[in-house]
Tab-separated table of C-alpha atoms and ligand atoms in Angstrom:
chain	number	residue	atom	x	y	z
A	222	UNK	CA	134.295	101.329	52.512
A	223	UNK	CA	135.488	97.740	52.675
A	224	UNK	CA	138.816	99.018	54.661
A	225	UNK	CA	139.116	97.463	57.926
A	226	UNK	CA	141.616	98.094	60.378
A	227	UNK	CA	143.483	95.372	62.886
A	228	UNK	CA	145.167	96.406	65.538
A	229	UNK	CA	147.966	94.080	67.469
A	230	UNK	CA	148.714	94.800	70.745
A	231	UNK	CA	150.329	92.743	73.675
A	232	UNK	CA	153.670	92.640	75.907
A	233	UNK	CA	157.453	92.322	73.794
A	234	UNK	CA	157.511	88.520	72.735
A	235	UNK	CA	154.422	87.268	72.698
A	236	UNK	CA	154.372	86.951	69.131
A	237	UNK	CA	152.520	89.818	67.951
A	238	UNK	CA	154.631	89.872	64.705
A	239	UNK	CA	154.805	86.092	64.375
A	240	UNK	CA	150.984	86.001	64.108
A	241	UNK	CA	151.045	88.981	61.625
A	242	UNK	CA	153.735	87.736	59.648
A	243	UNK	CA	152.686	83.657	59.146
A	244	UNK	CA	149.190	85.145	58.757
A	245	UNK	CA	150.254	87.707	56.070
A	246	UNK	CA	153.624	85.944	54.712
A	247	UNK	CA	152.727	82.403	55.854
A	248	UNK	CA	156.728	82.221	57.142
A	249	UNK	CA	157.807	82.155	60.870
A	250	UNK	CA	161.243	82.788	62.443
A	251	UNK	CA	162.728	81.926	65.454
A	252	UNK	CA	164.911	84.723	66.439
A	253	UNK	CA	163.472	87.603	68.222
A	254	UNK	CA	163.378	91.004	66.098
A	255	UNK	CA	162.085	93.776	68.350
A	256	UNK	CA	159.027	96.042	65.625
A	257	UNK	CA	158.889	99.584	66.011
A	258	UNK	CA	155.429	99.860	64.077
A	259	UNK	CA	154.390	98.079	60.968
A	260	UNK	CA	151.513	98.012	58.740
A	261	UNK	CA	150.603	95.050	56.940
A	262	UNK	CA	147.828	95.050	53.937
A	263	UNK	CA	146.024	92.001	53.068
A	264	UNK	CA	142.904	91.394	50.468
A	265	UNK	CA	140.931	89.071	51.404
A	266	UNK	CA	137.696	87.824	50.789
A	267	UNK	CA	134.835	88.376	52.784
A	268	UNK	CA	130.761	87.132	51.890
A	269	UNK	CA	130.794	87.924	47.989
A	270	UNK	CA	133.264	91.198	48.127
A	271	UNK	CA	136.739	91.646	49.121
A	272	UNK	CA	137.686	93.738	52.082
A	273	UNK	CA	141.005	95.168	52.743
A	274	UNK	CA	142.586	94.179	56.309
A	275	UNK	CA	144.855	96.727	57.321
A	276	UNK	CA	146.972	95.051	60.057
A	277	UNK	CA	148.998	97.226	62.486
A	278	UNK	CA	151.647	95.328	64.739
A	279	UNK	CA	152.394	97.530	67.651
A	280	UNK	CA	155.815	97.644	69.751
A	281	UNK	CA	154.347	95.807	72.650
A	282	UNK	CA	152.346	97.454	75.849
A	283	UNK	CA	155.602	99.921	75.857
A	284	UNK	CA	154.299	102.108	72.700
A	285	UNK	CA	154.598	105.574	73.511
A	286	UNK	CA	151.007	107.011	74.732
A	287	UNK	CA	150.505	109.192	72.018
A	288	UNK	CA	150.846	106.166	69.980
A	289	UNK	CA	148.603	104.048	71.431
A	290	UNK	CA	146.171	106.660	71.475
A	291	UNK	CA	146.119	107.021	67.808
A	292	UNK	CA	146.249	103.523	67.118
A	293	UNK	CA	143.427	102.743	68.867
A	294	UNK	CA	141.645	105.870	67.905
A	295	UNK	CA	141.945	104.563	64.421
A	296	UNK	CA	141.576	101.011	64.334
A	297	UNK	CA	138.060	99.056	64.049
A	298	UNK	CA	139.222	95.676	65.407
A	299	UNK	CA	141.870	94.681	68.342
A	300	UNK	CA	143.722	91.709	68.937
A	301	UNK	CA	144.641	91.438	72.230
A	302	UNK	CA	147.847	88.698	72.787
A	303	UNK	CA	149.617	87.378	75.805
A	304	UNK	CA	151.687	84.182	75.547
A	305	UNK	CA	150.199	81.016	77.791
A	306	UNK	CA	153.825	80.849	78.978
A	307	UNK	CA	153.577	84.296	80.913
A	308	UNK	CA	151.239	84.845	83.187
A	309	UNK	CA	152.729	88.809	83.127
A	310	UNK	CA	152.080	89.068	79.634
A	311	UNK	CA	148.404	88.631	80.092
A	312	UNK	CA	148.502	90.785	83.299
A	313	UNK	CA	149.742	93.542	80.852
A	314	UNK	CA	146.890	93.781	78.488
A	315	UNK	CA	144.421	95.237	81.347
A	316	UNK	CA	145.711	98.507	80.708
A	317	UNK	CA	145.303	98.057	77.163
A	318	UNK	CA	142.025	97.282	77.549
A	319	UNK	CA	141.094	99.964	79.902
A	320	UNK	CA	142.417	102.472	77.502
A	321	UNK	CA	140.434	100.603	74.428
A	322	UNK	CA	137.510	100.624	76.517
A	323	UNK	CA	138.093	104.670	77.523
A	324	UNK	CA	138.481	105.762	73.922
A	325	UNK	CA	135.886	103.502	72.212
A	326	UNK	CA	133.146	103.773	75.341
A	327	UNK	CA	130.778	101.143	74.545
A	328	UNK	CA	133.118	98.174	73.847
A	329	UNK	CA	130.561	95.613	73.129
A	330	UNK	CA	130.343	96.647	69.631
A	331	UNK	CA	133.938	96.598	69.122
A	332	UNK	CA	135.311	93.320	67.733
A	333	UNK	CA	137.998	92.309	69.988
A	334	UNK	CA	139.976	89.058	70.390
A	335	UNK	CA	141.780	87.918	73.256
A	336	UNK	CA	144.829	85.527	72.194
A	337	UNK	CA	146.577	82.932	74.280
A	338	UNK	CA	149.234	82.511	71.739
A	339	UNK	CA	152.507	79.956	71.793
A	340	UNK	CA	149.734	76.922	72.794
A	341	UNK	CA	152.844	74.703	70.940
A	342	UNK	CA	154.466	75.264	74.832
A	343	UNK	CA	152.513	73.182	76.838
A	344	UNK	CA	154.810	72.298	78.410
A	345	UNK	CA	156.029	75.692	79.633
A	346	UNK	CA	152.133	76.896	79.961
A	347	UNK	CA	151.615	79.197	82.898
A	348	UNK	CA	148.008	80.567	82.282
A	349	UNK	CA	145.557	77.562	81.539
A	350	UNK	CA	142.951	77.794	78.761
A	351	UNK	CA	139.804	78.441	81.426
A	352	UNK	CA	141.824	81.548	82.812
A	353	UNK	CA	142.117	82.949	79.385
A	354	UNK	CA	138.407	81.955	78.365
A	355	UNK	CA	137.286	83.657	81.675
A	356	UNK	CA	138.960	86.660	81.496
A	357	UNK	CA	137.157	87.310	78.044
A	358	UNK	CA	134.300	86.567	79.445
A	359	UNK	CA	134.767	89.716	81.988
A	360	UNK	CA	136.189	91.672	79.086
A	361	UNK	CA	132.745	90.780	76.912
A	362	UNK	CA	135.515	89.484	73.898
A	363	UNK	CA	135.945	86.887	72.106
A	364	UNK	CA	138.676	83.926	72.891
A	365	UNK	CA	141.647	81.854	70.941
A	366	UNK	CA	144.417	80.264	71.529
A	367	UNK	CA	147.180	79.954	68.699
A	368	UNK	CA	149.979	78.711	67.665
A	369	UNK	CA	152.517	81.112	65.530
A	370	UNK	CA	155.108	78.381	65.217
A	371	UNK	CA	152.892	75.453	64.176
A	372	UNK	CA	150.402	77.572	61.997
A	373	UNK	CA	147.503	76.653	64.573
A	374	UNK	CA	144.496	78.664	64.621
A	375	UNK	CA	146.010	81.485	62.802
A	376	UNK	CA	143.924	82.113	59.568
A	377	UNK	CA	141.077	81.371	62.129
A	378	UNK	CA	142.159	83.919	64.306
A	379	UNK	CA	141.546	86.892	61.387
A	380	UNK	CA	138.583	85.370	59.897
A	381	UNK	CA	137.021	85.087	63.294
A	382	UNK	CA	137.980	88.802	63.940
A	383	UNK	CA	135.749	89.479	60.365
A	384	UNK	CA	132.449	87.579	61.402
A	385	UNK	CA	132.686	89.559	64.951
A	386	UNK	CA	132.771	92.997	62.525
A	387	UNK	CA	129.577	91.434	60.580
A	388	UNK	CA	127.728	90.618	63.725
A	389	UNK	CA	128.179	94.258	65.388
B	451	LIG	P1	156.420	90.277	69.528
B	451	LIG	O1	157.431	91.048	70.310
B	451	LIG	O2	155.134	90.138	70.285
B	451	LIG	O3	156.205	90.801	68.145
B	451	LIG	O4	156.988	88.784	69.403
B	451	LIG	P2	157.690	88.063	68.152
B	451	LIG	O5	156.676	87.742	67.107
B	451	LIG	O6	158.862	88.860	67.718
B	451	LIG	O7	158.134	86.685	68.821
B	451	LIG	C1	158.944	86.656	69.971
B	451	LIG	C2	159.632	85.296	70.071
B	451	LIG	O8	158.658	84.288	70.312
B	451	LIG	C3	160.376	84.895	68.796
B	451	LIG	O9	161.569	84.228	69.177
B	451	LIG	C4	159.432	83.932	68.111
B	451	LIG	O10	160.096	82.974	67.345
B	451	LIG	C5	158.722	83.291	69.307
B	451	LIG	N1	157.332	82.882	68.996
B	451	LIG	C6	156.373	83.630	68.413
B	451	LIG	N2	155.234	82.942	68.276
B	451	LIG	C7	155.466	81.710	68.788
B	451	LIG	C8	154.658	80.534	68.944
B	451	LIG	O11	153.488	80.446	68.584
B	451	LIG	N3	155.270	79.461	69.565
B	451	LIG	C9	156.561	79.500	69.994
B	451	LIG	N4	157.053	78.402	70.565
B	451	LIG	N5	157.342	80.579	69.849
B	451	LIG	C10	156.804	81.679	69.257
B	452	LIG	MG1	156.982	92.509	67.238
């Protein structure tokens, strides 16, 4: 079928649901509303048909196990986000990516995307674009750094995600 399933994962406050929600809504909002789990649906067109992204925002790298075991069980696609203003945050998506990895086995057919996001914060930046770049190098994914608040590489950031699913 032309159902495709985007998972969100990544530390509290990174901006998980920022990226969902200006990607999805087009909005953004300042304040910081902790998700529980939400699904987004979004039609959009891919080549000459129209695919269905199913978009699920996760809690952050504190899910509960079972959780994040089904999540990643079911989804085709991750998206993988730290902020460039914590270097923690991106520390926090190894075991995320260990776990994709041990579910999914070989991961180089799974379209993933590593996502420096909050690049509007240069001035607070704390992991540098090469660091990012490298580590999805090791992690054989691809590599983006956004912008939630300015609208910067967002619609990108999906469609990217799409011509990594076409290319498996
Ligand atoms: P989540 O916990 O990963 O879902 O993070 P949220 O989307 O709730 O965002 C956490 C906080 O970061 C909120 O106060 C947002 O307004 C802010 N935020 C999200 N994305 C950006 C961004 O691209 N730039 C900046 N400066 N702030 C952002
Ligand atoms: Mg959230």
């Amino acid at each position: 079928s032309n159902d495709y399933r985007v998972v969100v994962f990544g530390a509290g406050g990174v901006g998980k649901s920022s990226l969902v929600l200006r990607f999805v809504k087009g909005t953004f909002r300042e304040s910081y509303i902790p998700t529980i789990e939400d699904t987004y649906r979004q039609v959009i067109s891919c080549d000459k048909s129209i695919c269905t992204l199913q978009i699920t925002d996760t809690t952050g790298s504190h899910q509960f196990p079972a959780m994040q075991r089904l999540s990643i069980s079911k989804g085709h696609a991750f998206i993988l986000v730290y902020s460039i203003t914590s270097r923690q945050s991106l520390e926090e998506l190894k075991p995320i990516y260990e776990q994709i990895c041990q579910i999914k086995g070989d991961v180089e057919s799974i379209p993933i995307m590593l996502v420096g996001n909050k690049n509007d914060e240069n001035q607070n930046r704390e992991v540098e674009s090469s660091e990012g770049e490298a580590m999805a190098k090791k992690w054989k994914c691809a590599f983006m750094e956004t912008s939630a608040k300015v609208n910067h590489n967002v619609k990108e950031l999906f469609q990217e995600l799409l011509n990594l699913e076409k290319r498996r």
